mmCIF file of C-alpha atoms and ligand atoms in Angstrom:
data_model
loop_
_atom_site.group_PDB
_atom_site.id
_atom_site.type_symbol
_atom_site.label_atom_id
_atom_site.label_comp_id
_atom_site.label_asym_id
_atom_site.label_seq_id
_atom_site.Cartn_x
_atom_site.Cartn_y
_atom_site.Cartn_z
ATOM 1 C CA UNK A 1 -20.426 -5.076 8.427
ATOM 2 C CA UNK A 2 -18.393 -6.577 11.826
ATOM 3 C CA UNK A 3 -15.100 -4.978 12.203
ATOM 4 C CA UNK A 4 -16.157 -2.003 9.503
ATOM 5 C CA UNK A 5 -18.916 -0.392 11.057
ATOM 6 C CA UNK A 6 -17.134 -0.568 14.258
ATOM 7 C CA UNK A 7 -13.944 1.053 12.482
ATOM 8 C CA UNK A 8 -15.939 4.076 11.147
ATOM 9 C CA UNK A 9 -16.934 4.798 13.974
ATOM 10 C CA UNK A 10 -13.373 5.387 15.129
ATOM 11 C CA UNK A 11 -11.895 6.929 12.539
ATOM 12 C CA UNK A 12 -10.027 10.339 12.983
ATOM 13 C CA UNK A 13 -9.420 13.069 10.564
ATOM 14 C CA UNK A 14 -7.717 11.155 7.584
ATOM 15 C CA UNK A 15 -10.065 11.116 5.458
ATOM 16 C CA UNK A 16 -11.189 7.295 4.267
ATOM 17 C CA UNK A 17 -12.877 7.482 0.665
ATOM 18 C CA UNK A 18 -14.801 4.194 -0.117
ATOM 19 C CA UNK A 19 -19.014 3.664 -1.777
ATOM 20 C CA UNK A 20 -21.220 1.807 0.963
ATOM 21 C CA UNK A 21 -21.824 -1.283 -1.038
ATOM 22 C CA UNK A 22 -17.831 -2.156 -1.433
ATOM 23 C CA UNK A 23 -17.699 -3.385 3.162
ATOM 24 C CA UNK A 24 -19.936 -6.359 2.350
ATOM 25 C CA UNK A 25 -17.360 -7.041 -0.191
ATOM 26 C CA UNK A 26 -14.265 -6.784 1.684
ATOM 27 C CA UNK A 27 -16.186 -8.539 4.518
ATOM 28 C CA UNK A 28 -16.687 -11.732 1.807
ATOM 29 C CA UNK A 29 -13.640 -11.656 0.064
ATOM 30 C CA UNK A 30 -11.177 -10.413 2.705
ATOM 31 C CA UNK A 31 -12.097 -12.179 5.976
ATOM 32 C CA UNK A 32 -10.133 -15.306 5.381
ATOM 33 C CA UNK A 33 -6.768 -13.425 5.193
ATOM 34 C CA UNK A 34 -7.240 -12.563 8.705
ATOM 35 C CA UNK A 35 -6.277 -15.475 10.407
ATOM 36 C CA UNK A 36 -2.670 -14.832 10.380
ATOM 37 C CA UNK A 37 -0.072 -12.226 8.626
ATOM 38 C CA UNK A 38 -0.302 -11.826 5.324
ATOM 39 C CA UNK A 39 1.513 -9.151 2.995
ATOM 40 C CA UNK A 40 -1.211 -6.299 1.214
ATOM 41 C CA UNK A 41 -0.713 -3.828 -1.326
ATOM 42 C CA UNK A 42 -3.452 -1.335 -1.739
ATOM 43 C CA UNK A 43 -2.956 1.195 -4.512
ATOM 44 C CA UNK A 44 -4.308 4.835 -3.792
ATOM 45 C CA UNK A 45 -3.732 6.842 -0.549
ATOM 46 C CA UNK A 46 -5.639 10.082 -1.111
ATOM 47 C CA UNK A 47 -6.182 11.278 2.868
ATOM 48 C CA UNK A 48 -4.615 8.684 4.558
ATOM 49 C CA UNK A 49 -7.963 6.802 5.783
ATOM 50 C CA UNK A 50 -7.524 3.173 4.765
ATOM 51 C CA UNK A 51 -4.123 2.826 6.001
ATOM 52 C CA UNK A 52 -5.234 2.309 9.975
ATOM 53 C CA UNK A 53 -8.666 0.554 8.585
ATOM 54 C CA UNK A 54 -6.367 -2.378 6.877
ATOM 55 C CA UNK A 55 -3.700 -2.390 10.079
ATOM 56 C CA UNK A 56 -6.858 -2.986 12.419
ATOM 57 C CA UNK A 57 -8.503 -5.643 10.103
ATOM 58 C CA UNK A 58 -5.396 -7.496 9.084
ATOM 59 C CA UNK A 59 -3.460 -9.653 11.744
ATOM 60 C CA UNK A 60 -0.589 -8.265 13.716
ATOM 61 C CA UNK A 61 2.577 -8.457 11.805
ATOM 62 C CA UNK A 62 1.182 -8.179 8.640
ATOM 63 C CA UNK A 63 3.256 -6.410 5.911
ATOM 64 C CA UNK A 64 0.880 -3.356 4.452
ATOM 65 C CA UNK A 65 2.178 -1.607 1.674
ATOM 66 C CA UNK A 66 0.345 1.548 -0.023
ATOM 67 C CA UNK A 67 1.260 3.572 -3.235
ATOM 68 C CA UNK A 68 0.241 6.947 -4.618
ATOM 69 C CA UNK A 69 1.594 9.247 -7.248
ATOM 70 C CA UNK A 70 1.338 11.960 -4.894
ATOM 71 C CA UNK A 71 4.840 12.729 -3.148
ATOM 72 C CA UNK A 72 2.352 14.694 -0.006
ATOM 73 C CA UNK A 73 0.717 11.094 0.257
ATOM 74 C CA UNK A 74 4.385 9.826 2.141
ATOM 75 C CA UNK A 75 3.313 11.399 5.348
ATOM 76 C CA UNK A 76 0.815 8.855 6.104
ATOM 77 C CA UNK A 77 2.854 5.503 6.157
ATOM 78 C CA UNK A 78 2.595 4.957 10.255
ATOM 79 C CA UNK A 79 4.621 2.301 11.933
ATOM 80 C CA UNK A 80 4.093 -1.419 10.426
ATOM 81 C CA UNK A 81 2.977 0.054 7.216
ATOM 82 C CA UNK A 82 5.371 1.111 4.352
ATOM 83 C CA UNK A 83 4.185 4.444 1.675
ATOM 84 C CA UNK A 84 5.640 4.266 -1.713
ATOM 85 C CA UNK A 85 5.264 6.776 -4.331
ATOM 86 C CA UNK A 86 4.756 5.888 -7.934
ATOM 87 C CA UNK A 87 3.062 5.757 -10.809
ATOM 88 C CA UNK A 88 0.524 2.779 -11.161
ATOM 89 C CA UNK A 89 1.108 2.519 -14.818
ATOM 90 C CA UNK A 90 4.638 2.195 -14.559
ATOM 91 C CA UNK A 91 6.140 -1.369 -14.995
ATOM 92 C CA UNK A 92 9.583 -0.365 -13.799
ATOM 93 C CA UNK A 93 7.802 1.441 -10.457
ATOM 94 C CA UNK A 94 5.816 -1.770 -10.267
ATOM 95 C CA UNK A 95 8.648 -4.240 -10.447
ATOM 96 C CA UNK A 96 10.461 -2.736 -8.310
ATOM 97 C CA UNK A 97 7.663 -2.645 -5.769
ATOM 98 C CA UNK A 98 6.772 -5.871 -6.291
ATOM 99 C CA UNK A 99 10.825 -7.000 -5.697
ATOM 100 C CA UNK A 100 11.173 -4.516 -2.306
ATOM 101 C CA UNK A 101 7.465 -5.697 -0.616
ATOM 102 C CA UNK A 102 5.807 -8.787 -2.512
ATOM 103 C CA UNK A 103 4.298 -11.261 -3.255
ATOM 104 C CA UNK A 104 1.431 -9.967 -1.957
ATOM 105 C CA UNK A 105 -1.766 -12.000 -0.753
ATOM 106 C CA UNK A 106 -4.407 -9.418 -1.556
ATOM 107 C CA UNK A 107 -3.967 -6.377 -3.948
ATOM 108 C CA UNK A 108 -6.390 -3.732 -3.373
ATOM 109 C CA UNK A 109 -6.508 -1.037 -6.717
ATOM 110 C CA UNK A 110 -8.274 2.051 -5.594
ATOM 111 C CA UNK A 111 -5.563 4.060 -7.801
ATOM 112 C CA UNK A 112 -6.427 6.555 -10.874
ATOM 113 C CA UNK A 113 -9.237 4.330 -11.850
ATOM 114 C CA UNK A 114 -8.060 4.992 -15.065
ATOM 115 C CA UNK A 115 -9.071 1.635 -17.329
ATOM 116 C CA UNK A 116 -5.603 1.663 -18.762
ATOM 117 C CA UNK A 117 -3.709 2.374 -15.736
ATOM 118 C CA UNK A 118 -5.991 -0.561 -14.097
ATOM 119 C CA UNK A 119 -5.127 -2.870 -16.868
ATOM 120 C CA UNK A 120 -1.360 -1.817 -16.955
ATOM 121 C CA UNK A 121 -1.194 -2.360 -12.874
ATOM 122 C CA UNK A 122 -2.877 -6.194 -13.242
ATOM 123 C CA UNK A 123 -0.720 -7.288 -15.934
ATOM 124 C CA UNK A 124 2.723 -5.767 -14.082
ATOM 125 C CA UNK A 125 1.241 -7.041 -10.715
ATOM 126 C CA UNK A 126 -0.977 -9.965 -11.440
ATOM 127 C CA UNK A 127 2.606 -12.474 -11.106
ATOM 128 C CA UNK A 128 3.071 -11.135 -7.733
ATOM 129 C CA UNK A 129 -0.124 -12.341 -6.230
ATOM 130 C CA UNK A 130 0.488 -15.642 -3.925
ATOM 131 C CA UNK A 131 -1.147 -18.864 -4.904
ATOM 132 C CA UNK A 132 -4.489 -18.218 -3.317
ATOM 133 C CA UNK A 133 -4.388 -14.683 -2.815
ATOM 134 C CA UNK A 134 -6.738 -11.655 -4.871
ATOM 135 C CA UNK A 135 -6.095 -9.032 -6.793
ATOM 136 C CA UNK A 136 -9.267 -6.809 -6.405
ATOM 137 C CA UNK A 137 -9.549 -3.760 -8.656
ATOM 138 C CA UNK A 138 -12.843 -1.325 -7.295
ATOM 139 C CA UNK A 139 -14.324 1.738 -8.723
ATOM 140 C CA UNK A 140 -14.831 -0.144 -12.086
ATOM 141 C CA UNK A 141 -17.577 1.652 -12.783
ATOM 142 C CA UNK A 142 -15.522 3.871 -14.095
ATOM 143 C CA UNK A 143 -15.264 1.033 -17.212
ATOM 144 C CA UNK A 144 -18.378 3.154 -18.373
ATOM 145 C CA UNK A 145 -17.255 6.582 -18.638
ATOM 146 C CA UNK A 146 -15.206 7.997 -21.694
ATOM 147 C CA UNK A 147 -13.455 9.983 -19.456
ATOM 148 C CA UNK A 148 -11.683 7.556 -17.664
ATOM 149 C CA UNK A 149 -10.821 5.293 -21.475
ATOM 150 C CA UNK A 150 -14.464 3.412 -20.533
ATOM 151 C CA UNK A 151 -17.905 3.295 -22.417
ATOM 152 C CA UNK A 152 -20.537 0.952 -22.846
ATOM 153 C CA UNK A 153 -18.637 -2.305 -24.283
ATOM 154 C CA UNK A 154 -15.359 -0.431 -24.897
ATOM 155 C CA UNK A 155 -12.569 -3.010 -25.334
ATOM 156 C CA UNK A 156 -10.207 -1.330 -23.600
ATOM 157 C CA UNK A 157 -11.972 -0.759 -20.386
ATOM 158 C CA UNK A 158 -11.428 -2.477 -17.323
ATOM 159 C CA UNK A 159 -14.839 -4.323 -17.215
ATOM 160 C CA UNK A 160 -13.848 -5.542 -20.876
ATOM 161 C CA UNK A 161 -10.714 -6.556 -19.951
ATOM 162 C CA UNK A 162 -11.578 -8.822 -16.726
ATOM 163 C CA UNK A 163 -15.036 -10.023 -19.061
ATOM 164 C CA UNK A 164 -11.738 -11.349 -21.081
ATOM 165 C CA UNK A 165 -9.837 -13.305 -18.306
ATOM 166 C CA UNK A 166 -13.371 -15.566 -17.871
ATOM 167 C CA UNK A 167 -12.264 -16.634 -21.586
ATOM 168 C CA UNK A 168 -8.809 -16.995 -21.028
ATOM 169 C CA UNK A 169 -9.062 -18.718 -17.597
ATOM 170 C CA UNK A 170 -11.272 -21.356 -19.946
ATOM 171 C CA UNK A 171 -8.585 -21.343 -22.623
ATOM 172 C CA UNK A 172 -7.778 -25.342 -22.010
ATOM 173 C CA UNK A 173 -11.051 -26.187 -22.904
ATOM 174 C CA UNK A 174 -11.328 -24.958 -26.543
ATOM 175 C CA UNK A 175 -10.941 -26.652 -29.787
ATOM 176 C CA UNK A 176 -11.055 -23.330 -31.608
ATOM 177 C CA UNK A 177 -7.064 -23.034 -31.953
ATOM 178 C CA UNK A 178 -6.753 -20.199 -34.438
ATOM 179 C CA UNK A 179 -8.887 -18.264 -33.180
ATOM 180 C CA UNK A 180 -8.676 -18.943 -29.286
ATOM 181 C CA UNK A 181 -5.063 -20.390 -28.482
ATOM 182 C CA UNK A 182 -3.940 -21.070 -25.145
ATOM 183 C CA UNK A 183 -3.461 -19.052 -22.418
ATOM 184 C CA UNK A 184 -0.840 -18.895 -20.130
ATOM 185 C CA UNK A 185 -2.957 -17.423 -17.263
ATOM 186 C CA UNK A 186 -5.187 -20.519 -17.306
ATOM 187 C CA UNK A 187 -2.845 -22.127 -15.503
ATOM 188 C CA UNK A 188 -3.044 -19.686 -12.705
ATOM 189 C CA UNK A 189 -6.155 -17.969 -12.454
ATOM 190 C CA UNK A 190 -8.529 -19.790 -10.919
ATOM 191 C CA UNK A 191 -11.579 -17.382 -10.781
ATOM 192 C CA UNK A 192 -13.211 -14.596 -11.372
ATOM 193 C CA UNK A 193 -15.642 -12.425 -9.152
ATOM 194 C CA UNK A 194 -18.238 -9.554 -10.399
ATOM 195 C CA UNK A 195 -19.599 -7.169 -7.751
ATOM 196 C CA UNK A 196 -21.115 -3.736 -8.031
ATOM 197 C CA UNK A 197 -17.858 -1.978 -9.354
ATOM 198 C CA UNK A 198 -15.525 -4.023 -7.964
ATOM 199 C CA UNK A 199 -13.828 -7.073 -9.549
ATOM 200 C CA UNK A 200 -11.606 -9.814 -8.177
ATOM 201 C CA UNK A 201 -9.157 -12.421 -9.513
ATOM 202 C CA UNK A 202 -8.166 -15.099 -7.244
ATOM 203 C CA UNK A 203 -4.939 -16.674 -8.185
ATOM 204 C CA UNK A 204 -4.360 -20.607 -7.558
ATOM 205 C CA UNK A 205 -1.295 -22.315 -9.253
ATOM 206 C CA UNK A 206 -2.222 -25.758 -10.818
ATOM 207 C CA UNK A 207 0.973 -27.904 -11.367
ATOM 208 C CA UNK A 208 -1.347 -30.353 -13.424
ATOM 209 C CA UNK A 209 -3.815 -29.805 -16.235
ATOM 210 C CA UNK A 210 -7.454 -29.698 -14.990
ATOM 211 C CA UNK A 211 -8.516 -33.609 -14.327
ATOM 212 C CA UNK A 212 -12.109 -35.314 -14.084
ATOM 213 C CA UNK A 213 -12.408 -37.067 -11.292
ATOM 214 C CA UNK A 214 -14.694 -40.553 -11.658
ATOM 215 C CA UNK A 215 -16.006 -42.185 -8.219
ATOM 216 C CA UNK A 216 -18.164 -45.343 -8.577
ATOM 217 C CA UNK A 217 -18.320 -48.354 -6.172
ATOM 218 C CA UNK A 218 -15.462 -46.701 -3.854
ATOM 219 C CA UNK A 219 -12.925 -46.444 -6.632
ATOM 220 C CA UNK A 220 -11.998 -42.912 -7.597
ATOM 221 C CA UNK A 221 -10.454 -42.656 -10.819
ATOM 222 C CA UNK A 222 -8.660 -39.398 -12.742
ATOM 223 C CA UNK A 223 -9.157 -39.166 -16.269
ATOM 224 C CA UNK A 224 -7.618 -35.768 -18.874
ATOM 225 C CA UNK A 225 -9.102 -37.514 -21.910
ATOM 226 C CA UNK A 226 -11.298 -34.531 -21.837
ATOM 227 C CA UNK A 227 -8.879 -32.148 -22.669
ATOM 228 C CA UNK A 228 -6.332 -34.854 -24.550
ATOM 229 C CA UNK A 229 -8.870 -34.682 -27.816
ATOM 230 C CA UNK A 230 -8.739 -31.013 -28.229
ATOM 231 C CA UNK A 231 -4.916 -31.078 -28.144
ATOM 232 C CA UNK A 232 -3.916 -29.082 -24.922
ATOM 233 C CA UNK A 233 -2.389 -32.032 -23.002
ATOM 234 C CA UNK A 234 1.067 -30.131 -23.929
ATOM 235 C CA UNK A 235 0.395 -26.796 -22.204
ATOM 236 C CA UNK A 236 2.238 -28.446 -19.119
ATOM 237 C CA UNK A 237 4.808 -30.547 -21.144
ATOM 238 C CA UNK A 238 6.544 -33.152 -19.438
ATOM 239 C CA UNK A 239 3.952 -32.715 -16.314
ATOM 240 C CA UNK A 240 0.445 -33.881 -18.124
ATOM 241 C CA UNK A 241 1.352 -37.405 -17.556
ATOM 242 C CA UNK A 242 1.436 -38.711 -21.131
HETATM 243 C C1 SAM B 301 -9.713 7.190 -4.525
HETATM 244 S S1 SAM B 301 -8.219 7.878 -3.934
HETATM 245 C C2 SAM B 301 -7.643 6.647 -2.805
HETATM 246 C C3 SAM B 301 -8.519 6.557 -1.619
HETATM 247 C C4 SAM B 301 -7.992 5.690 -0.490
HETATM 248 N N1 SAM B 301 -7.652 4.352 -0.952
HETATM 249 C C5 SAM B 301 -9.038 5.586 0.576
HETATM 250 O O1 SAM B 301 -9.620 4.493 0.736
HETATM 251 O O2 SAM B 301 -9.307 6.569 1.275
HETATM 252 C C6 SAM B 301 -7.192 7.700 -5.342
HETATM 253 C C7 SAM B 301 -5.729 8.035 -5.161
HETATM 254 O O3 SAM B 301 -5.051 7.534 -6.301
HETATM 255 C C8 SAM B 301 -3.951 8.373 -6.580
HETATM 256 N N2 SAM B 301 -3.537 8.209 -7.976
HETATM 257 C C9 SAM B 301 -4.040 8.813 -9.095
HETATM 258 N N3 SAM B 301 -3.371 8.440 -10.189
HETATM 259 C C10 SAM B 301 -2.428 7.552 -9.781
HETATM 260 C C11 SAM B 301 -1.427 6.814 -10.460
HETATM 261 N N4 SAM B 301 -1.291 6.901 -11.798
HETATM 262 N N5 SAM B 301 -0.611 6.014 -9.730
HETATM 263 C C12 SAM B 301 -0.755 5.938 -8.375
HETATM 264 N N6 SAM B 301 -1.704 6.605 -7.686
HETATM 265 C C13 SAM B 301 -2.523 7.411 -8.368
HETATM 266 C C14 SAM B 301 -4.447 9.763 -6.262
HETATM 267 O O4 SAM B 301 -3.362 10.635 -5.981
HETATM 268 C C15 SAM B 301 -5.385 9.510 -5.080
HETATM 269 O O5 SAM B 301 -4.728 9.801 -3.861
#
């Protein structure tokens, strides 16, 4: 677990809230924004106990931003890091977060866990990512109790909802128009990751339709013939080369 373990071991008493399994994540999915400063949102504050955790793991000069509904929550924002408090399922809060501190390179929600509150933070959030960065939404387990608007194969839990962006992410591909029409977030999502509980979506803008690529004797060639017959050359009008 590299700089984890070695930060547990140092923590003092704010109290930092996270399962076991969800370091090796962070470790995977988080390493490569430490090379130099990047800007981070994570929603959910509770004690206090990921806000020096993030500061040590992200590079000096890095802008860390945390939010929590809870006005007591304010008294842990410590120099380089900025506190806000709000409601996660508010687009106004959101936008105006997203105007004072983003774009952001990773977004961390550890909120409410709430499905709808989850859902309602990734759609107000999701165009403030940077091309390249994550939005990572953890505690999705919670996609599988009632309490928290989940249960098994409930469409409007969180699992349900992300299981969705794998479709729309795909949506040049289809022929099905009626009943699977283009999606606007296919030309910016560029995956989608399934851990234990914790999801992430990694944004990367594409200024061009997806393109095959042919290579044969030296000579590369680029070919969107594949996605000209099922009609979605025009999602990018004016830029898909026709
Ligand atoms: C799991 S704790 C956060 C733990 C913290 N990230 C950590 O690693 O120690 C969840 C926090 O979300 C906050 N919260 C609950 N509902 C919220 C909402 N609708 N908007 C923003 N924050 C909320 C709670 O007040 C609580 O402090």
């Amino acid at each position: 677990m590299g700089y984890f373990s070695d930060y547990l071991k140092r923590t003092d008493d704010r109290m930092l809230s996270k399962w076991v399994h969800y370091f090796e994540v962070y470790e995977r999915e988080m390493t490569r924004f430490r090379q130099r400063p990047i800007s981070f949102l994570e929603i959910g504050v509770f004690k206090g106990g990921s806000i020096p955790m993030w500061k040590g793991f992200f590079a000096e000069g890095s802008r860390l931003t945390f939010v929590d509904i809870d006005p007591d929550c304010a008294q842990h924002a410590e120099e380089g890091t900025s506190v806000e408090i709000g409601n996660q399922a508010d687009p106004d809060f959101l936008a105006q977060l997203a105007e004072k501190h983003g774009p952001f390179d990773v977004i961390l929600d550890d909120g409410s866990h709430v499905c709808a509150h989850q859902i309602a933070s990734f759609e107000a959030l999701w165009p403030h990512i940077s091309d390249r960065g994550i939005y990572v939404v953890e505690d999705c387990h919670t996609s599988y109790w009632p309490g928290f608007g989940g249960g098994y194969r409930n469409e409007a839990s969180w699992i349900e909802y992300a299981k969705r962006l794998v479709d729309r992410m795909h949506s040049w591909y289809t022929d099905q128009d009626a009943m699977f029409p283009f999606d606007e977030i296919a030309k910016d999502l560029q995956g989608v990751r399934f851990y234990d509980s914790i999801t992430v979506a990694e944004k990367h803008q594409k200024p061009e339709p997806p393109t095959t690529l042919y290579a044969q004797n030296g000579k590369v060639t680029l070919s969107r013939r594949a996605l000209a017959v099922r009609g979605r050359k025009s999602a990018f009008a004016g830029k898909d080369g026709t």
